[in-house]
PDB file of C-alpha atoms and ligand atoms in Angstrom:
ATOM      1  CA  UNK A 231       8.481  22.934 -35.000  1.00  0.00           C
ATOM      2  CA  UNK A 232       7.813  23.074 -31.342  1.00  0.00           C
ATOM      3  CA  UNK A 233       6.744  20.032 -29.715  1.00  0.00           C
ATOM      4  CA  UNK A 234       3.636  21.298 -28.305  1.00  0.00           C
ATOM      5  CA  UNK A 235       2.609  21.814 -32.197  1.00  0.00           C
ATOM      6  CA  UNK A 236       3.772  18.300 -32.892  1.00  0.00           C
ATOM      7  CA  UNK A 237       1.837  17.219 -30.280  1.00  0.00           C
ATOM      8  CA  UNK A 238      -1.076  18.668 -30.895  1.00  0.00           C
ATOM      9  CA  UNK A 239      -0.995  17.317 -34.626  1.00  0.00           C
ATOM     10  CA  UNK A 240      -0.630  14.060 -33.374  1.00  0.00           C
ATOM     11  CA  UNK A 241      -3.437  14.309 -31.238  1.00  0.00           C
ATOM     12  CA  UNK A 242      -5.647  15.485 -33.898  1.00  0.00           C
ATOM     13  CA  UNK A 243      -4.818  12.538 -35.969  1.00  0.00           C
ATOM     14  CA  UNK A 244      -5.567  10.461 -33.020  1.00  0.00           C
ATOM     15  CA  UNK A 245      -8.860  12.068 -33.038  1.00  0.00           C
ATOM     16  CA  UNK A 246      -9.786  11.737 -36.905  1.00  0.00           C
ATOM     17  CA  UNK A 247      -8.794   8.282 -36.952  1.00  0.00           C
ATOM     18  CA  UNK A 248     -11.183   7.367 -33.915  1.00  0.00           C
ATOM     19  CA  UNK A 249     -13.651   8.988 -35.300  1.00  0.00           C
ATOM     20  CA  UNK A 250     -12.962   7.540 -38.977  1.00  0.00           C
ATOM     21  CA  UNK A 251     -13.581   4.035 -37.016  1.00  0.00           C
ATOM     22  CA  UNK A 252     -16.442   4.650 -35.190  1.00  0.00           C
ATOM     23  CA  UNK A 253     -18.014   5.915 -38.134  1.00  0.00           C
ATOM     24  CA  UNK A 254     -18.542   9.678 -36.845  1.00  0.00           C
ATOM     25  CA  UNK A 255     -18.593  12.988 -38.001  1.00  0.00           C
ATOM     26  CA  UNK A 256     -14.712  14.000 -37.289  1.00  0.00           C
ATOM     27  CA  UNK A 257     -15.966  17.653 -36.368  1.00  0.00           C
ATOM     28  CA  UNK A 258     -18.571  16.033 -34.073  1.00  0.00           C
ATOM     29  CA  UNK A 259     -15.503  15.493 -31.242  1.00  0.00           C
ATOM     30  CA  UNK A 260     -13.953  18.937 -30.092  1.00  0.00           C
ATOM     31  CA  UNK A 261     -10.341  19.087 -28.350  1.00  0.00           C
ATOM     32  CA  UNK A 262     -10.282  20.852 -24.985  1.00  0.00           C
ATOM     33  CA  UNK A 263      -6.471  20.955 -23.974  1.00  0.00           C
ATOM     34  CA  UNK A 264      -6.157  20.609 -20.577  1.00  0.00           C
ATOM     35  CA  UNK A 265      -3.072  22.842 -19.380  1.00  0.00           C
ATOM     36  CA  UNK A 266      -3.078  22.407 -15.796  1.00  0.00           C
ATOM     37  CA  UNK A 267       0.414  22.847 -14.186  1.00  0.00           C
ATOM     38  CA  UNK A 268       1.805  24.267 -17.557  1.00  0.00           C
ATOM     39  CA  UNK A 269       2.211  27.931 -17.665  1.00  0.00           C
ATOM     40  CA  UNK A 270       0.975  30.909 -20.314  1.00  0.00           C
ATOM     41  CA  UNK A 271       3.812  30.220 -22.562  1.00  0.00           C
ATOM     42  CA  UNK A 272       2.437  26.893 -22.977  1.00  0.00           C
ATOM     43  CA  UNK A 273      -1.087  27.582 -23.797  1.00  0.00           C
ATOM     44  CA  UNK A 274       0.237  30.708 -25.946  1.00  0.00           C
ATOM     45  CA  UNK A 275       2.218  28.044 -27.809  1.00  0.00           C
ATOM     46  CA  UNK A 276      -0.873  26.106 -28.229  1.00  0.00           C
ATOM     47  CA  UNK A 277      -3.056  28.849 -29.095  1.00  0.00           C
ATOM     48  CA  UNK A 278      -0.118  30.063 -32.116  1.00  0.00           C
ATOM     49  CA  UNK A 279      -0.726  26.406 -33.730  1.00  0.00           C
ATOM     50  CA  UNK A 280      -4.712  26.295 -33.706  1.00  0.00           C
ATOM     51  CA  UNK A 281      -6.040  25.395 -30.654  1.00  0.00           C
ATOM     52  CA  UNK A 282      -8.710  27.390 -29.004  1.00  0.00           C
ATOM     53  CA  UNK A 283     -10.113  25.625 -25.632  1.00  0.00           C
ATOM     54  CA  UNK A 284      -8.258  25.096 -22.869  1.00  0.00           C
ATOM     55  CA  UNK A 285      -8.919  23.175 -19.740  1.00  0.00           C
ATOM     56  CA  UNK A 286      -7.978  23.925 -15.905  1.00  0.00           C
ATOM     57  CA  UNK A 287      -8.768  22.343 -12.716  1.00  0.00           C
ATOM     58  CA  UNK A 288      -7.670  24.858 -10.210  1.00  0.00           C
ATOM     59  CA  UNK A 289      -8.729  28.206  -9.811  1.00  0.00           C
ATOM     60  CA  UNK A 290      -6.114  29.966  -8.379  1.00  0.00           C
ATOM     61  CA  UNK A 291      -3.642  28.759 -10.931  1.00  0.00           C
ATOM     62  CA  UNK A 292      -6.470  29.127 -13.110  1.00  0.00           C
ATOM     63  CA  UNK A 293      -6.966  32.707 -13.190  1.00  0.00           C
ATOM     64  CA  UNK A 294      -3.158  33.574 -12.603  1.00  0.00           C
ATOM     65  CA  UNK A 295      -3.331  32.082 -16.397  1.00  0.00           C
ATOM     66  CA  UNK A 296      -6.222  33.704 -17.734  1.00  0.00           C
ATOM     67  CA  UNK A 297      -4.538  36.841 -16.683  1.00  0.00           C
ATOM     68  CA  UNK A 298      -1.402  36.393 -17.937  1.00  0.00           C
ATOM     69  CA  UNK A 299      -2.684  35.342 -21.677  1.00  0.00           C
ATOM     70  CA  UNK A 300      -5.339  37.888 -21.743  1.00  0.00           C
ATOM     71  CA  UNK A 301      -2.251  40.366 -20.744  1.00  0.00           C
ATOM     72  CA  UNK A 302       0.620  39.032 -23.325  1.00  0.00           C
ATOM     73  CA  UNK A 303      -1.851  38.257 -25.959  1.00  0.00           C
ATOM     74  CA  UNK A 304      -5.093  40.233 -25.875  1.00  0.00           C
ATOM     75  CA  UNK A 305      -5.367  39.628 -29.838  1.00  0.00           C
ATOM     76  CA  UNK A 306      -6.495  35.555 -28.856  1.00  0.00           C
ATOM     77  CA  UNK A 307      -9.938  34.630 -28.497  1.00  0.00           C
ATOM     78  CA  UNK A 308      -9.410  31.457 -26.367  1.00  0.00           C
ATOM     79  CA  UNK A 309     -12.468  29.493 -24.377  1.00  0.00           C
ATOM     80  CA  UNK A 310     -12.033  28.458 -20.805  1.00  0.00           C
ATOM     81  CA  UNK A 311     -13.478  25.435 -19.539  1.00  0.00           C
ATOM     82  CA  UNK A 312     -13.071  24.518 -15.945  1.00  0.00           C
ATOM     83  CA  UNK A 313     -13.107  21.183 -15.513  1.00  0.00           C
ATOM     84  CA  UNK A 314     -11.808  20.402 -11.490  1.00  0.00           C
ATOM     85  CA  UNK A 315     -13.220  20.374  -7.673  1.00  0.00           C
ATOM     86  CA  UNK A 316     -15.240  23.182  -7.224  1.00  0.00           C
ATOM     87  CA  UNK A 317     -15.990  24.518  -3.120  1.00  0.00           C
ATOM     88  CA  UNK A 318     -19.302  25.948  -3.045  1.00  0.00           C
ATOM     89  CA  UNK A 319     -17.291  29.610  -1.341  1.00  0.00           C
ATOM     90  CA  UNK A 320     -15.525  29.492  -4.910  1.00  0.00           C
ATOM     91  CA  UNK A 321     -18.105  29.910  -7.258  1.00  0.00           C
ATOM     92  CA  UNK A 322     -17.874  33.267  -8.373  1.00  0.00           C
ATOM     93  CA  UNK A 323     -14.783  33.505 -10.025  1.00  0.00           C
ATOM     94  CA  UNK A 324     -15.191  30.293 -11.793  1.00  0.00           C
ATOM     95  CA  UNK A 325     -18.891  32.017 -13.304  1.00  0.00           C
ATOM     96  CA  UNK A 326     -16.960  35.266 -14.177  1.00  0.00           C
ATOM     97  CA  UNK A 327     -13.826  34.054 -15.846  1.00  0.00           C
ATOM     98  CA  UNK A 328     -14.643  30.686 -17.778  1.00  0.00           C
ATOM     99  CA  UNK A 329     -17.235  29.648 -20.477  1.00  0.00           C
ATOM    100  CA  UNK A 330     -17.844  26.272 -19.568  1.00  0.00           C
ATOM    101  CA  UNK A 331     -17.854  23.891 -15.959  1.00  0.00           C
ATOM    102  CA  UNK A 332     -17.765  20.412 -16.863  1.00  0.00           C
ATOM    103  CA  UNK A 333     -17.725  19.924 -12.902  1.00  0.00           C
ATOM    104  CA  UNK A 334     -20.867  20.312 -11.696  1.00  0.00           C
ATOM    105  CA  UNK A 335     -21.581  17.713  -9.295  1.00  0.00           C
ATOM    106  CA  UNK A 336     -24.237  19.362  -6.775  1.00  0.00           C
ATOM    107  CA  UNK A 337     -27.532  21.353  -7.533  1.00  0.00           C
ATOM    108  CA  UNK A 338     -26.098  23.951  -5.063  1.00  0.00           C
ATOM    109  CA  UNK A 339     -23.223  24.484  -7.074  1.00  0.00           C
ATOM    110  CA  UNK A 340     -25.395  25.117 -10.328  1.00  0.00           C
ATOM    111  CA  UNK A 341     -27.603  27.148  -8.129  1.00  0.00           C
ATOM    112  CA  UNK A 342     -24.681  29.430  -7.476  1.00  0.00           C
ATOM    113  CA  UNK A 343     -22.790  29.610 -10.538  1.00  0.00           C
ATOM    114  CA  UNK A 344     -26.544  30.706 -12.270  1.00  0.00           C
ATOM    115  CA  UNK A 345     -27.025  33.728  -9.707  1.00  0.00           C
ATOM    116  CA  UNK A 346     -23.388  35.140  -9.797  1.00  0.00           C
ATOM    117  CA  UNK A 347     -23.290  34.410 -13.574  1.00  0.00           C
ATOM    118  CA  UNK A 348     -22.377  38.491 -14.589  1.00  0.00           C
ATOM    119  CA  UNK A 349     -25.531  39.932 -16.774  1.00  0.00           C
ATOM    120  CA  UNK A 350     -22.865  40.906 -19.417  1.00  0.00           C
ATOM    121  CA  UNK A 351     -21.894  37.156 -20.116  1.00  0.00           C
ATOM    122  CA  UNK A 352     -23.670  34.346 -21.848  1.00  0.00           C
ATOM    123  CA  UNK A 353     -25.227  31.613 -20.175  1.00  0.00           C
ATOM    124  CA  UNK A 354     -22.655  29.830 -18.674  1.00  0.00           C
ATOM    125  CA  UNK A 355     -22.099  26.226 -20.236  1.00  0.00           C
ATOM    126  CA  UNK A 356     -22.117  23.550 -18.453  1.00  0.00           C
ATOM    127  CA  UNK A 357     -22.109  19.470 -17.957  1.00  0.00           C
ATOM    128  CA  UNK A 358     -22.904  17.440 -15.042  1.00  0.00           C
ATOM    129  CA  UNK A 359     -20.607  15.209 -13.928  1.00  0.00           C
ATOM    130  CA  UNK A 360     -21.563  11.819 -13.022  1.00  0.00           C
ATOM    131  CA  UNK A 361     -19.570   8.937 -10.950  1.00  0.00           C
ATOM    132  CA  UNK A 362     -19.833   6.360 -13.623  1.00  0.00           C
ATOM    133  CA  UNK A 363     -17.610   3.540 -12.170  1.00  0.00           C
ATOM    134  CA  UNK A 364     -19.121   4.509  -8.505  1.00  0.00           C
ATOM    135  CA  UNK A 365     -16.175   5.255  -6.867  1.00  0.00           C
ATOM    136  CA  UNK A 366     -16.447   6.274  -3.434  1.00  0.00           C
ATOM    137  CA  UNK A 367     -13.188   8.567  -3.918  1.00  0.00           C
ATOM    138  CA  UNK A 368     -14.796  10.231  -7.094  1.00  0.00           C
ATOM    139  CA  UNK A 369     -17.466  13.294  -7.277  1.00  0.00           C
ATOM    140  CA  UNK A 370     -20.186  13.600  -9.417  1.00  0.00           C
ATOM    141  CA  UNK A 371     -23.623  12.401  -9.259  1.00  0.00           C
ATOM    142  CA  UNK A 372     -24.784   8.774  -9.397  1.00  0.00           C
ATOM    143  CA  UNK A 373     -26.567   7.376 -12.365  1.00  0.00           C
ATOM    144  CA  UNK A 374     -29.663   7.035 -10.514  1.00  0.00           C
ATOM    145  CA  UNK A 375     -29.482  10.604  -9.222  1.00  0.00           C
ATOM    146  CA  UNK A 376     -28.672  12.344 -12.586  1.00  0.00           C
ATOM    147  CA  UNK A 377     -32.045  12.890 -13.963  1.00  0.00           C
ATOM    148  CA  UNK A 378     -33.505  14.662 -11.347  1.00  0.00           C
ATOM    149  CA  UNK A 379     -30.331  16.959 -11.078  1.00  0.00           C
ATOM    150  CA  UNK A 380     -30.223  17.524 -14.956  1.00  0.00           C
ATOM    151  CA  UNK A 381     -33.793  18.500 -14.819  1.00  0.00           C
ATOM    152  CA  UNK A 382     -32.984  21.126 -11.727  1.00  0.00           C
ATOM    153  CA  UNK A 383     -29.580  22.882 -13.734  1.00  0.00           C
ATOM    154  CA  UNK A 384     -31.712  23.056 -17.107  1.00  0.00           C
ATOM    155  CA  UNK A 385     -34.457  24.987 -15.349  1.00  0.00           C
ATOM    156  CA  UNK A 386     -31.582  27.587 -13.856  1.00  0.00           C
ATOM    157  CA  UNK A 387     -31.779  30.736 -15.692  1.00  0.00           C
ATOM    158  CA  UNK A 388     -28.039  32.103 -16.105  1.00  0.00           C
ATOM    159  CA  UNK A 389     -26.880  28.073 -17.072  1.00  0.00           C
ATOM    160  CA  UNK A 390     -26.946  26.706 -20.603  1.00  0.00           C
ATOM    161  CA  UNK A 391     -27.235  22.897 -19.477  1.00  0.00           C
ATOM    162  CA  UNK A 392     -25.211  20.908 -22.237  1.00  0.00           C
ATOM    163  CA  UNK A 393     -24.244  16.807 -21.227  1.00  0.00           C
ATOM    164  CA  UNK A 394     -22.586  15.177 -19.279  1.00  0.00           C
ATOM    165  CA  UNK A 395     -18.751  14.705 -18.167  1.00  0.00           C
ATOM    166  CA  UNK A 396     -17.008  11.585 -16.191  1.00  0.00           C
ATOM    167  CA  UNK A 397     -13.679  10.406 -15.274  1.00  0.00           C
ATOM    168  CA  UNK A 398     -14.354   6.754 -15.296  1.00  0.00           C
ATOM    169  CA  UNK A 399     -11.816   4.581 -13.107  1.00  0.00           C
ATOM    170  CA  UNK A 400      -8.438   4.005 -15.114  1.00  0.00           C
ATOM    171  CA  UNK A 401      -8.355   0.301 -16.477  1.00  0.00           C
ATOM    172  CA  UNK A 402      -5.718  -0.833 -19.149  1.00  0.00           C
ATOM    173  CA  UNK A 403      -7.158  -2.611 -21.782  1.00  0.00           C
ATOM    174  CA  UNK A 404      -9.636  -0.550 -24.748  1.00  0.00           C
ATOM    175  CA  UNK A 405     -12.313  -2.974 -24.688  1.00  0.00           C
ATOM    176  CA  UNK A 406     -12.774  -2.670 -21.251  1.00  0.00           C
ATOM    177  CA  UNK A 407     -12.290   1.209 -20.801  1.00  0.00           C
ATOM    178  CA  UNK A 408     -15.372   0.931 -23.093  1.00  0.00           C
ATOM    179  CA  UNK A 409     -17.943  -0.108 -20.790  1.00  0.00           C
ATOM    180  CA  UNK A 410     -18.438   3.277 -18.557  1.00  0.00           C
ATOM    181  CA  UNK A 411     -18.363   5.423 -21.992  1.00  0.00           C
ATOM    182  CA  UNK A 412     -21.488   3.263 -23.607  1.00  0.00           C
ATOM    183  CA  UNK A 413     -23.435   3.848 -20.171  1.00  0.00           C
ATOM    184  CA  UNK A 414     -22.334   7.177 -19.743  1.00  0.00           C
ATOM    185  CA  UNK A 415     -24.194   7.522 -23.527  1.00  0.00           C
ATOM    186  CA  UNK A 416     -27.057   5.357 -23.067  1.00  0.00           C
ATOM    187  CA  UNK A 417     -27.425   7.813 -19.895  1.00  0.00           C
ATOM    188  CA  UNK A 418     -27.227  10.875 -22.265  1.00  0.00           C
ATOM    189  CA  UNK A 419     -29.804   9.095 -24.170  1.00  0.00           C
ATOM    190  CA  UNK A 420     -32.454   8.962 -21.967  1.00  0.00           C
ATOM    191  CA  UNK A 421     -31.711  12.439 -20.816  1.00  0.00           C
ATOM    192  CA  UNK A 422     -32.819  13.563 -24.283  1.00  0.00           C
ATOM    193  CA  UNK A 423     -35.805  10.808 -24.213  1.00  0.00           C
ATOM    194  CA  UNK A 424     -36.921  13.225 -21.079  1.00  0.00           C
ATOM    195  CA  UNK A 425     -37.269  15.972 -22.771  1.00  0.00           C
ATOM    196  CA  UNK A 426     -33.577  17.851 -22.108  1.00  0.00           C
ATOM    197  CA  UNK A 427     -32.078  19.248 -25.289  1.00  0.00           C
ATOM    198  CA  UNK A 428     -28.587  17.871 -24.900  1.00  0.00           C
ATOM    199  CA  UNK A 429     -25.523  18.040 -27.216  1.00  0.00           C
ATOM    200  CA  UNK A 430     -22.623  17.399 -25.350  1.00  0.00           C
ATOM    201  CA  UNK A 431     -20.289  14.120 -23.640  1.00  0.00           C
ATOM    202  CA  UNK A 432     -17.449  15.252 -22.241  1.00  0.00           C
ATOM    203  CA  UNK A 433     -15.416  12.061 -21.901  1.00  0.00           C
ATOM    204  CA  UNK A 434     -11.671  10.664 -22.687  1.00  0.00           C
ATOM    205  CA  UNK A 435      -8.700  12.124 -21.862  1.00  0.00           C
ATOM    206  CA  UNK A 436      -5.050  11.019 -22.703  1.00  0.00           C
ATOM    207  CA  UNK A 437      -4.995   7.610 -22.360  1.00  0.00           C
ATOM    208  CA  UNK A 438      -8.572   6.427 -23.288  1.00  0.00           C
ATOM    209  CA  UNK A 439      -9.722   8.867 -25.664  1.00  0.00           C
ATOM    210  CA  UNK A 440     -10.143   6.542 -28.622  1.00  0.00           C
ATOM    211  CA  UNK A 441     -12.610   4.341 -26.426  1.00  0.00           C
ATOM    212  CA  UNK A 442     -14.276   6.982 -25.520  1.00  0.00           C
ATOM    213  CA  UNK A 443     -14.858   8.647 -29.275  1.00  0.00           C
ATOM    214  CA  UNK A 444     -15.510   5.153 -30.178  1.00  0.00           C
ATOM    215  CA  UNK A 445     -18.888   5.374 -27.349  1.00  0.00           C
ATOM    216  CA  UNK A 446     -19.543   8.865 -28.091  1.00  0.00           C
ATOM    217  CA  UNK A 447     -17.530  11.421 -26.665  1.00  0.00           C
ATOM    218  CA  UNK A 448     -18.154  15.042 -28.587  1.00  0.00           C
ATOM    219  CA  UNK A 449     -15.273  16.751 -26.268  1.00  0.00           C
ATOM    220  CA  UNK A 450     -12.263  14.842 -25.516  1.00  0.00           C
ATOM    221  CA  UNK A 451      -9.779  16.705 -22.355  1.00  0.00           C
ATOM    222  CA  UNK A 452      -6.635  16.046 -23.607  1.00  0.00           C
ATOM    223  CA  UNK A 453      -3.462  17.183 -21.084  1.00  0.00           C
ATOM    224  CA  UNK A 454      -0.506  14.815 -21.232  1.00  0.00           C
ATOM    225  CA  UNK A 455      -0.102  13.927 -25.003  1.00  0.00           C
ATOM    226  CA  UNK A 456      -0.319  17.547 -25.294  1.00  0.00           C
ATOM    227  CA  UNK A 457       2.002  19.326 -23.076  1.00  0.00           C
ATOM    228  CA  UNK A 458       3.876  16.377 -21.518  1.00  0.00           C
ATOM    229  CA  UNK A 459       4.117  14.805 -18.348  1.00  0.00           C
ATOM    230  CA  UNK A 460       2.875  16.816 -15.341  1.00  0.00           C
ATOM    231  CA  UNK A 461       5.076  17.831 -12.514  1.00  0.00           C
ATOM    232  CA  UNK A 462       3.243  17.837  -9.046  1.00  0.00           C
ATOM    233  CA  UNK A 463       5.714  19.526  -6.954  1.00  0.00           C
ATOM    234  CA  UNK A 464       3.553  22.228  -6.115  1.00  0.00           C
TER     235      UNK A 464
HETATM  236  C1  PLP B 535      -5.930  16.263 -15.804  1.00  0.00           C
HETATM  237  C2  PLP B 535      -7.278  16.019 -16.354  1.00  0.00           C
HETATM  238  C3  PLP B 535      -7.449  15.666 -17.699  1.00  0.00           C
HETATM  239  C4  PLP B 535      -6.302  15.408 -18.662  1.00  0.00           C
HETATM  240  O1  PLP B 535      -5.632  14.252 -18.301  1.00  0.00           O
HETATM  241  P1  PLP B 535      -4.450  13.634 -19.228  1.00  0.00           P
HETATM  242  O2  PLP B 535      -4.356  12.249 -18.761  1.00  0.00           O
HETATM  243  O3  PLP B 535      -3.231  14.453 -18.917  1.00  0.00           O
HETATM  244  O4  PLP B 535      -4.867  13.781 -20.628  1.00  0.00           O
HETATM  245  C5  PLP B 535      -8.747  15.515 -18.166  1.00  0.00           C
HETATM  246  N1  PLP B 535      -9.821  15.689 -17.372  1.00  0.00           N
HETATM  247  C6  PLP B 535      -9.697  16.038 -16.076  1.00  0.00           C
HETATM  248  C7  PLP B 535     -10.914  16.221 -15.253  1.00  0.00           C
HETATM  249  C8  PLP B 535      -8.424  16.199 -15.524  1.00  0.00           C
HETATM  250  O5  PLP B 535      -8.322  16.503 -14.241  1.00  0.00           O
END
């Protein structure tokens, strides 16, 4: 068995038993494997042993990928989710060749993606991210900012405005990495006391995902315990 297949299986179990102990819905928390820096093999491999959204952060390498799957394997159906940096001259490509931005950090950027969004398409999906732990170094919107953003995306006409996304700031210990999840959901929550119809946290990635499913997360970016340790030589 391949070890991106092993991994994966462990990472699903991972998943299920988070969500057996916080209680939730197992289906309610969707994988989005992250592949950045790993080639089309790789997220063919993944593909061949169930998984169907994949995650990228830059858009050159990004739609090199696309490319190359779509080419080698034009019988998958995968979703693309781009989830890094986006420069406002960059837009287009990111509203023709993904499904989902979990990036969004500027009503600019939303205004863009929404008028080059191609008439063929669906909406395109996407979450807002905010700056939980209010790092200087970190995009995304602050806490106090995010309702009047939210309410600017949702009214966008190409957009499908879904939740939220963060990268809180990496701490050790579970109980701790808790914290910015719960406010990152009480935040969802009074989103949706507002009046916006949302469904979606995007939240957790390799090494806090179980805190994060345990505060709510319904799509986990997974990378690492997936395809292995990244190589930044590039
Ligand atoms: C790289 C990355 C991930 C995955 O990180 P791992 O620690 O490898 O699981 C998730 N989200 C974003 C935004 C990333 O840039």
């Amino acid at each position: 068995m391949s070890v991106i297949r092993q991994n994966l299986q462990a990472v699903r179990q991972r998943i299920t038993d988070a969500a057996n102990s916080a209680r939730r819905d197992v289906h309610g928390v969707e994988l989005l494997a992250v592949s950045k820096t790993f080639g089309a093999d790789a997220v063919i491999a993944a593909a061949e042993a169930g998984q169907g959204a994949f995650g990228e952060n830059y858009l050159q390498e990004a739609l090199e990928k696309i490319a190359e799957v779509k080419a080698a394997r034009p019988d998958l159906q995968l979703e693309w989710h781009f989830i890094g940096p986006i420069q406002s001259n960059k837009t287009r490509p990111i509203a023709e060749h993904f499904d989902w931005v979990h990036s969004v950090d500027r009503e600019k950027i939303a205004q863009r993606l929404s008028e080059q969004r191609p008439a063929h398409l669906p909406p395109l999906n996407i979450c807002l991210q905010v700056n939980i732990s209010g790092e200087a170094s970190k995009s995304g919107v602050l806490p106090s900012e995010t309702l009047a953003v939210a309410q600017a995306i949702s009214a966008l006409p190409r957009l499908y405005l879904r939740g939220l996304m963060a990268i809180p700031e990496a701490v050790g210990d579970a109980e701790q990495q808790r914290a910015p999840f719960r406010q990152m959901h009480a935040l969802l929550d009074q989103l949706r006391a507002e009046g916006l119809k949302l469904d979606t946290l995007s939240m957790g990635m390799s090494g806090d995902m179980d805190a994060a499913i345990a505060e709510g997360a319904t799509i986990v970016r997974i990378g690492s315990a997936i395809f292995g340790t990244r190589e930044y030589a590039k």
